[in-house]
Amino acid sequence: MNNYAIGVFDSGMGGLTTVKELNSILPNENIIYFGDTARIPYGSRSKETILKYAKQDINFLKSHKIKMIISACGTVSSTVLNNPIQNLDLGFIGVVIPACETACRVTKNKKIAVIGTSATIRSQSYVTTINSIDTSMEVLGVACPMFVHLVENGYIDRNNVVTKIIAEEYLEPIKKFGADTLILGCTHYPIIKDVIADIMGDGVTLISSGAEAGKYAKDYLIKNNLLTNRTSLGENEFYVSDSIQLFEENAKNFLGHEVKGKVFKGDVHHLK
Ligand code: DGL
């Protein structure tokens, strides 16, 4: 048993898709979230910069009472897969492995597609992980760099013409490839999953990497005897590196409701 919080971070608000899942499946757990809203996007940056930012985010979370860390960012999770963070001394879960395991279980035709940021697709993290689970899987990765900007700017309605046109262009090769399973390898993408689902059609299962990471974290806590014994609802605490007001306005798109919990300014930029 451990009553410390679960630490979750992302480059911005995408990681709230993991928080939403955790609130639903582990309602008694406390959560401390860090969103690096001042430096988003990470997905168009170099490996060195992403690793530097990830270490700062992790060290920020480690300055709080936390029992594990979830990198609820596809970009960071992909980058640290090949460049693990040293001396972490805490349980660490990214979104790549949970999403890949689920995709391999779900697919029937063994054709899995992945969409993510440029850094995520360039890292080949999803391809490598899926093939390490099952070499007979065919995998296609497509970078969709504009999706994060559409989501962060509220272009999320199912009928938004701009979002639809961009999504159609990005998803065309995936339709041609014939995947029956599509991993939303960036934690921002579930916010436009209706647009994506309309284009892909009923025969394609969409997998939210952020939500899968939440489920994986639950298993991890159970296996390691780290669940809280709190019987009251857990509390959420949010830290952002940019405007608190902007975060509160947009976060409801990710959480499905107003932010429940306090939001603070968190400065990570001075950290190593
Ligand atoms: N949420 C981040 C991810 O899952 C995407 C945003 C970014 O580019 O920083 O990759």
Short mmCIF file of C-alpha atoms and ligand atoms in Angstrom, two decimals:
data_model
loop_
_atom_site.label_atom_id
_atom_site.label_comp_id
_atom_site.label_asym_id
_atom_site.label_seq_id
_atom_site.Cartn_x
_atom_site.Cartn_y
_atom_site.Cartn_z
CA MET A 1 0.00 0.00 0.00
CA ASN A 2 1.24 3.50 -0.79
CA ASN A 3 -0.70 6.75 -0.46
CA TYR A 4 1.65 8.93 -2.47
CA ALA A 5 0.33 10.35 -5.76
CA ILE A 6 0.72 9.06 -9.31
CA GLY A 7 2.88 11.53 -11.24
CA VAL A 8 1.82 12.19 -14.83
CA PHE A 9 3.41 14.53 -17.35
CA ASP A 10 3.03 15.66 -20.94
CA SER A 11 4.26 18.47 -23.14
CA GLY A 12 0.85 20.08 -22.69
CA MET A 13 -2.68 18.90 -22.17
CA GLY A 14 -2.69 15.60 -24.10
CA GLY A 15 -1.71 13.71 -20.97
CA LEU A 16 -5.07 14.63 -19.49
CA THR A 17 -6.44 11.71 -21.54
CA THR A 18 -4.43 9.52 -19.16
CA VAL A 19 -5.66 11.46 -16.12
CA LYS A 20 -9.25 10.96 -17.28
CA GLU A 21 -8.68 7.20 -17.49
CA LEU A 22 -6.95 7.09 -14.08
CA ASN A 23 -9.78 9.05 -12.45
CA SER A 24 -12.20 6.50 -13.85
CA ILE A 25 -10.38 3.26 -12.99
CA LEU A 26 -8.48 4.38 -9.86
CA PRO A 27 -10.81 6.99 -8.31
CA ASN A 28 -9.13 6.91 -4.88
CA GLU A 29 -5.65 7.71 -6.14
CA ASN A 30 -4.16 11.20 -5.91
CA ILE A 31 -2.66 12.51 -9.14
CA ILE A 32 -0.03 15.18 -9.70
CA TYR A 33 0.06 16.35 -13.30
CA PHE A 34 2.65 18.48 -15.03
CA GLY A 35 1.94 19.96 -18.47
CA ASP A 36 4.81 21.84 -20.10
CA THR A 37 2.41 24.20 -21.83
CA ALA A 38 5.08 26.88 -22.31
CA ARG A 39 7.22 24.59 -24.47
CA ILE A 40 4.70 22.54 -26.42
CA PRO A 41 5.12 21.07 -29.01
CA TYR A 42 7.86 18.57 -28.20
CA GLY A 43 7.06 16.52 -31.30
CA SER A 44 8.90 18.75 -33.76
CA ARG A 45 12.09 18.94 -31.68
CA SER A 46 15.36 16.99 -31.71
CA LYS A 47 15.97 13.88 -29.61
CA GLU A 48 18.45 15.81 -27.43
CA THR A 49 15.94 18.56 -26.65
CA ILE A 50 13.12 16.11 -25.96
CA LEU A 51 15.36 14.17 -23.54
CA LYS A 52 16.41 17.39 -21.79
CA TYR A 53 12.78 18.49 -21.36
CA ALA A 54 11.70 15.02 -20.24
CA LYS A 55 14.37 14.96 -17.52
CA GLN A 56 13.25 18.36 -16.26
CA ASP A 57 9.59 17.25 -16.22
CA ILE A 58 10.52 14.08 -14.35
CA ASN A 59 12.64 15.95 -11.81
CA PHE A 60 9.79 18.38 -11.24
CA LEU A 61 7.43 15.50 -10.48
CA LYS A 62 10.06 13.85 -8.29
CA SER A 63 10.13 16.95 -6.08
CA HIS A 64 6.60 15.94 -5.02
CA LYS A 65 5.43 12.91 -3.08
CA ILE A 66 4.85 10.47 -5.92
CA LYS A 67 5.05 6.69 -6.16
CA MET A 68 5.40 6.28 -9.93
CA ILE A 69 5.65 8.34 -13.11
CA ILE A 70 3.62 8.08 -16.29
CA SER A 71 5.00 9.76 -19.37
CA ALA A 72 1.62 10.56 -20.93
CA CYS A 73 3.34 11.91 -24.01
CA GLY A 74 3.87 9.76 -27.08
CA THR A 75 6.87 11.84 -28.10
CA VAL A 76 8.72 11.48 -24.78
CA SER A 77 7.72 7.82 -24.42
CA SER A 78 9.08 7.08 -27.90
CA THR A 79 12.31 8.95 -27.31
CA VAL A 80 13.11 7.36 -23.95
CA LEU A 81 12.38 3.89 -25.28
CA ASN A 82 15.80 3.89 -26.96
CA ASN A 83 17.43 6.31 -24.50
CA PRO A 84 16.21 5.33 -21.04
CA ILE A 85 16.40 7.95 -18.28
CA GLN A 86 19.17 6.91 -15.86
CA ASN A 87 18.82 6.67 -12.05
CA LEU A 88 15.07 7.06 -12.12
CA ASP A 89 14.52 4.98 -8.94
CA LEU A 90 10.73 5.05 -9.43
CA GLY A 91 8.37 2.98 -11.56
CA PHE A 92 8.11 4.58 -15.02
CA ILE A 93 5.48 3.84 -17.65
CA GLY A 94 5.24 5.35 -21.11
CA VAL A 95 2.39 5.09 -23.59
CA VAL A 96 4.11 3.04 -26.32
CA ILE A 97 4.24 -0.44 -24.80
CA PRO A 98 0.67 -0.38 -23.38
CA ALA A 99 -0.77 0.77 -26.73
CA CYS A 100 1.23 -1.79 -28.73
CA GLU A 101 0.23 -4.69 -26.49
CA THR A 102 -3.44 -3.78 -26.84
CA ALA A 103 -3.16 -3.30 -30.61
CA CYS A 104 -1.56 -6.75 -31.01
CA ARG A 105 -4.41 -8.29 -29.01
CA VAL A 106 -7.12 -6.45 -30.96
CA THR A 107 -6.01 -6.73 -34.59
CA LYS A 108 -7.46 -9.52 -36.69
CA ASN A 109 -5.74 -8.86 -40.02
CA LYS A 110 -2.33 -8.15 -38.38
CA LYS A 111 -2.12 -4.72 -39.98
CA ILE A 112 -1.61 -2.00 -37.41
CA ALA A 113 -1.21 1.68 -38.20
CA VAL A 114 0.17 4.33 -35.86
CA ILE A 115 -0.22 8.08 -36.04
CA GLY A 116 1.92 10.40 -33.95
CA THR A 117 4.16 13.42 -33.94
CA SER A 118 7.15 13.65 -36.28
CA ALA A 119 9.58 12.69 -33.49
CA THR A 120 7.45 9.69 -32.53
CA ILE A 121 7.19 8.32 -36.05
CA ARG A 122 10.88 9.04 -36.76
CA SER A 123 11.88 7.05 -33.65
CA GLN A 124 10.14 3.90 -35.01
CA SER A 125 9.21 3.16 -31.38
CA TYR A 126 5.80 1.67 -32.19
CA VAL A 127 7.10 -0.40 -35.11
CA THR A 128 9.95 -1.85 -33.02
CA THR A 129 7.71 -2.58 -30.05
CA ILE A 130 4.96 -4.24 -32.11
CA ASN A 131 7.50 -6.39 -33.93
CA SER A 132 9.11 -7.38 -30.64
CA ILE A 133 5.68 -8.67 -29.53
CA ASP A 134 4.82 -10.40 -32.82
CA THR A 135 7.07 -10.42 -35.87
CA SER A 136 4.19 -11.30 -38.18
CA MET A 137 2.52 -7.89 -37.69
CA GLU A 138 2.70 -5.32 -40.47
CA VAL A 139 2.99 -1.78 -39.17
CA LEU A 140 2.63 1.60 -40.87
CA GLY A 141 3.50 4.84 -39.09
CA VAL A 142 2.29 8.23 -40.30
CA ALA A 143 3.29 11.57 -38.78
CA CYS A 144 0.42 14.02 -38.31
CA PRO A 145 2.22 17.11 -37.01
CA MET A 146 -0.69 19.51 -37.49
CA PHE A 147 -3.11 17.55 -35.29
CA VAL A 148 -1.58 18.86 -32.04
CA HIS A 149 -2.08 22.46 -33.16
CA LEU A 150 -5.68 21.79 -34.22
CA VAL A 151 -6.43 20.24 -30.84
CA GLU A 152 -4.64 22.89 -28.78
CA ASN A 153 -6.54 25.59 -30.70
CA GLY A 154 -9.93 23.99 -30.25
CA TYR A 155 -10.49 22.75 -33.84
CA ILE A 156 -12.01 19.58 -32.46
CA ASP A 157 -15.58 19.45 -33.66
CA ARG A 158 -16.51 16.41 -35.72
CA ASN A 159 -17.76 18.72 -38.50
CA ASN A 160 -14.86 21.17 -38.49
CA VAL A 161 -13.98 21.50 -42.18
CA VAL A 162 -10.31 22.35 -41.65
CA THR A 163 -9.71 19.40 -39.33
CA LYS A 164 -11.55 17.05 -41.68
CA ILE A 165 -9.51 18.08 -44.74
CA ILE A 166 -6.20 17.73 -42.91
CA ALA A 167 -7.21 14.40 -41.37
CA GLU A 168 -8.32 13.01 -44.74
CA GLU A 169 -4.92 13.77 -46.21
CA TYR A 170 -2.99 12.27 -43.28
CA LEU A 171 -5.14 9.13 -43.07
CA GLU A 172 -5.27 8.32 -46.78
CA PRO A 173 -2.14 6.07 -46.76
CA ILE A 174 -3.53 4.20 -43.76
CA LYS A 175 -6.77 3.46 -45.58
CA LYS A 176 -4.76 2.21 -48.57
CA PHE A 177 -2.62 0.06 -46.25
CA GLY A 178 -5.78 -1.61 -44.94
CA ALA A 179 -5.09 -1.50 -41.19
CA ASP A 180 -7.91 -2.75 -38.99
CA THR A 181 -6.32 -1.17 -35.89
CA LEU A 182 -5.10 2.40 -35.53
CA ILE A 183 -3.05 3.53 -32.55
CA LEU A 184 -3.49 7.18 -31.64
CA GLY A 185 0.17 7.39 -30.70
CA CYS A 186 -0.01 10.97 -29.51
CA THR A 187 -2.07 11.71 -26.42
CA HIS A 188 -3.68 14.74 -28.05
CA TYR A 189 -5.35 12.76 -30.81
CA PRO A 190 -8.25 11.16 -28.88
CA ILE A 191 -9.77 14.65 -28.74
CA ILE A 192 -10.42 14.43 -32.49
CA LYS A 193 -11.20 10.73 -32.51
CA ASP A 194 -14.68 11.35 -33.97
CA VAL A 195 -13.15 12.99 -37.03
CA ILE A 196 -10.62 10.15 -37.34
CA ALA A 197 -13.29 7.47 -36.85
CA ASP A 198 -15.55 9.03 -39.51
CA ILE A 199 -12.72 8.83 -42.03
CA MET A 200 -11.45 5.36 -41.08
CA GLY A 201 -14.90 3.78 -40.87
CA ASP A 202 -16.44 1.17 -38.58
CA GLY A 203 -14.01 -1.62 -39.43
CA VAL A 204 -11.05 0.11 -37.78
CA THR A 205 -10.48 0.02 -34.02
CA LEU A 206 -8.93 3.17 -32.57
CA ILE A 207 -6.61 2.77 -29.60
CA SER A 208 -5.91 5.71 -27.30
CA SER A 209 -2.30 5.44 -26.13
CA GLY A 210 -2.98 7.71 -23.15
CA ALA A 211 -5.90 5.64 -21.86
CA GLU A 212 -3.95 2.39 -22.36
CA ALA A 213 -1.11 3.80 -20.26
CA GLY A 214 -3.63 4.50 -17.48
CA LYS A 215 -4.78 0.85 -17.51
CA TYR A 216 -1.19 -0.35 -17.56
CA ALA A 217 -0.41 1.83 -14.55
CA LYS A 218 -3.24 0.21 -12.62
CA ASP A 219 -1.79 -3.25 -13.28
CA TYR A 220 1.64 -1.99 -12.25
CA LEU A 221 0.35 -0.62 -8.94
CA ILE A 222 -1.54 -3.83 -8.19
CA LYS A 223 1.45 -6.06 -9.02
CA ASN A 224 3.78 -3.97 -6.87
CA ASN A 225 1.37 -3.58 -3.97
CA LEU A 226 1.34 0.20 -4.40
CA LEU A 227 -2.39 0.97 -4.52
CA THR A 228 -3.71 3.50 -2.02
CA ASN A 229 -5.89 2.35 0.85
CA ARG A 230 -7.80 5.67 0.74
CA THR A 231 -11.53 5.13 0.59
CA SER A 232 -12.42 8.77 -0.22
CA LEU A 233 -12.02 10.23 -3.70
CA GLY A 234 -8.44 11.03 -4.61
CA GLU A 235 -7.36 14.59 -5.43
CA ASN A 236 -5.89 15.94 -8.65
CA GLU A 237 -3.25 18.67 -8.60
CA PHE A 238 -2.17 20.26 -11.86
CA TYR A 239 0.98 22.22 -12.64
CA VAL A 240 1.55 24.06 -15.92
CA SER A 241 4.51 26.07 -17.17
CA ASP A 242 2.32 28.61 -19.01
CA SER A 243 -1.03 30.32 -18.30
CA ILE A 244 -3.25 28.71 -15.66
CA GLN A 245 -6.29 30.37 -17.21
CA LEU A 246 -5.62 28.96 -20.69
CA PHE A 247 -5.11 25.51 -19.19
CA GLU A 248 -8.40 25.66 -17.34
CA GLU A 249 -10.24 26.81 -20.46
CA ASN A 250 -8.89 24.01 -22.69
CA ALA A 251 -8.55 21.19 -20.19
CA LYS A 252 -12.26 20.47 -20.24
CA ASN A 253 -11.94 19.30 -23.86
CA PHE A 254 -9.59 16.59 -22.63
CA LEU A 255 -11.25 15.70 -19.34
CA GLY A 256 -14.85 15.92 -20.50
CA HIS A 257 -15.65 18.22 -17.56
CA GLU A 258 -14.31 21.31 -15.77
CA VAL A 259 -10.98 20.87 -14.00
CA LYS A 260 -11.55 19.36 -10.56
CA GLY A 261 -8.55 20.22 -8.45
CA LYS A 262 -6.13 23.07 -8.00
CA VAL A 263 -3.98 24.40 -10.84
CA PHE A 264 -0.57 25.92 -10.07
CA LYS A 265 2.24 27.45 -12.05
CA GLY A 266 5.17 25.01 -12.23
CA ASP A 267 8.55 26.16 -13.49
CA VAL A 268 10.83 23.37 -14.66
CA HIS A 269 13.18 25.32 -16.85
CA HIS A 270 15.86 25.81 -14.20
CA LEU A 271 15.97 22.07 -13.41
CA LYS A 272 18.64 19.70 -14.72
N1 DGL B 1 1.11 14.94 -26.35
C1 DGL B 1 2.29 14.86 -27.18
C2 DGL B 1 2.47 13.42 -27.63
O1 DGL B 1 1.76 12.55 -27.14
C3 DGL B 1 2.19 15.68 -28.44
C4 DGL B 1 2.40 17.12 -28.37
C5 DGL B 1 3.78 17.59 -28.70
O2 DGL B 1 4.21 17.56 -29.85
O3 DGL B 1 4.40 18.03 -27.77
O4 DGL B 1 3.30 13.14 -28.45
#
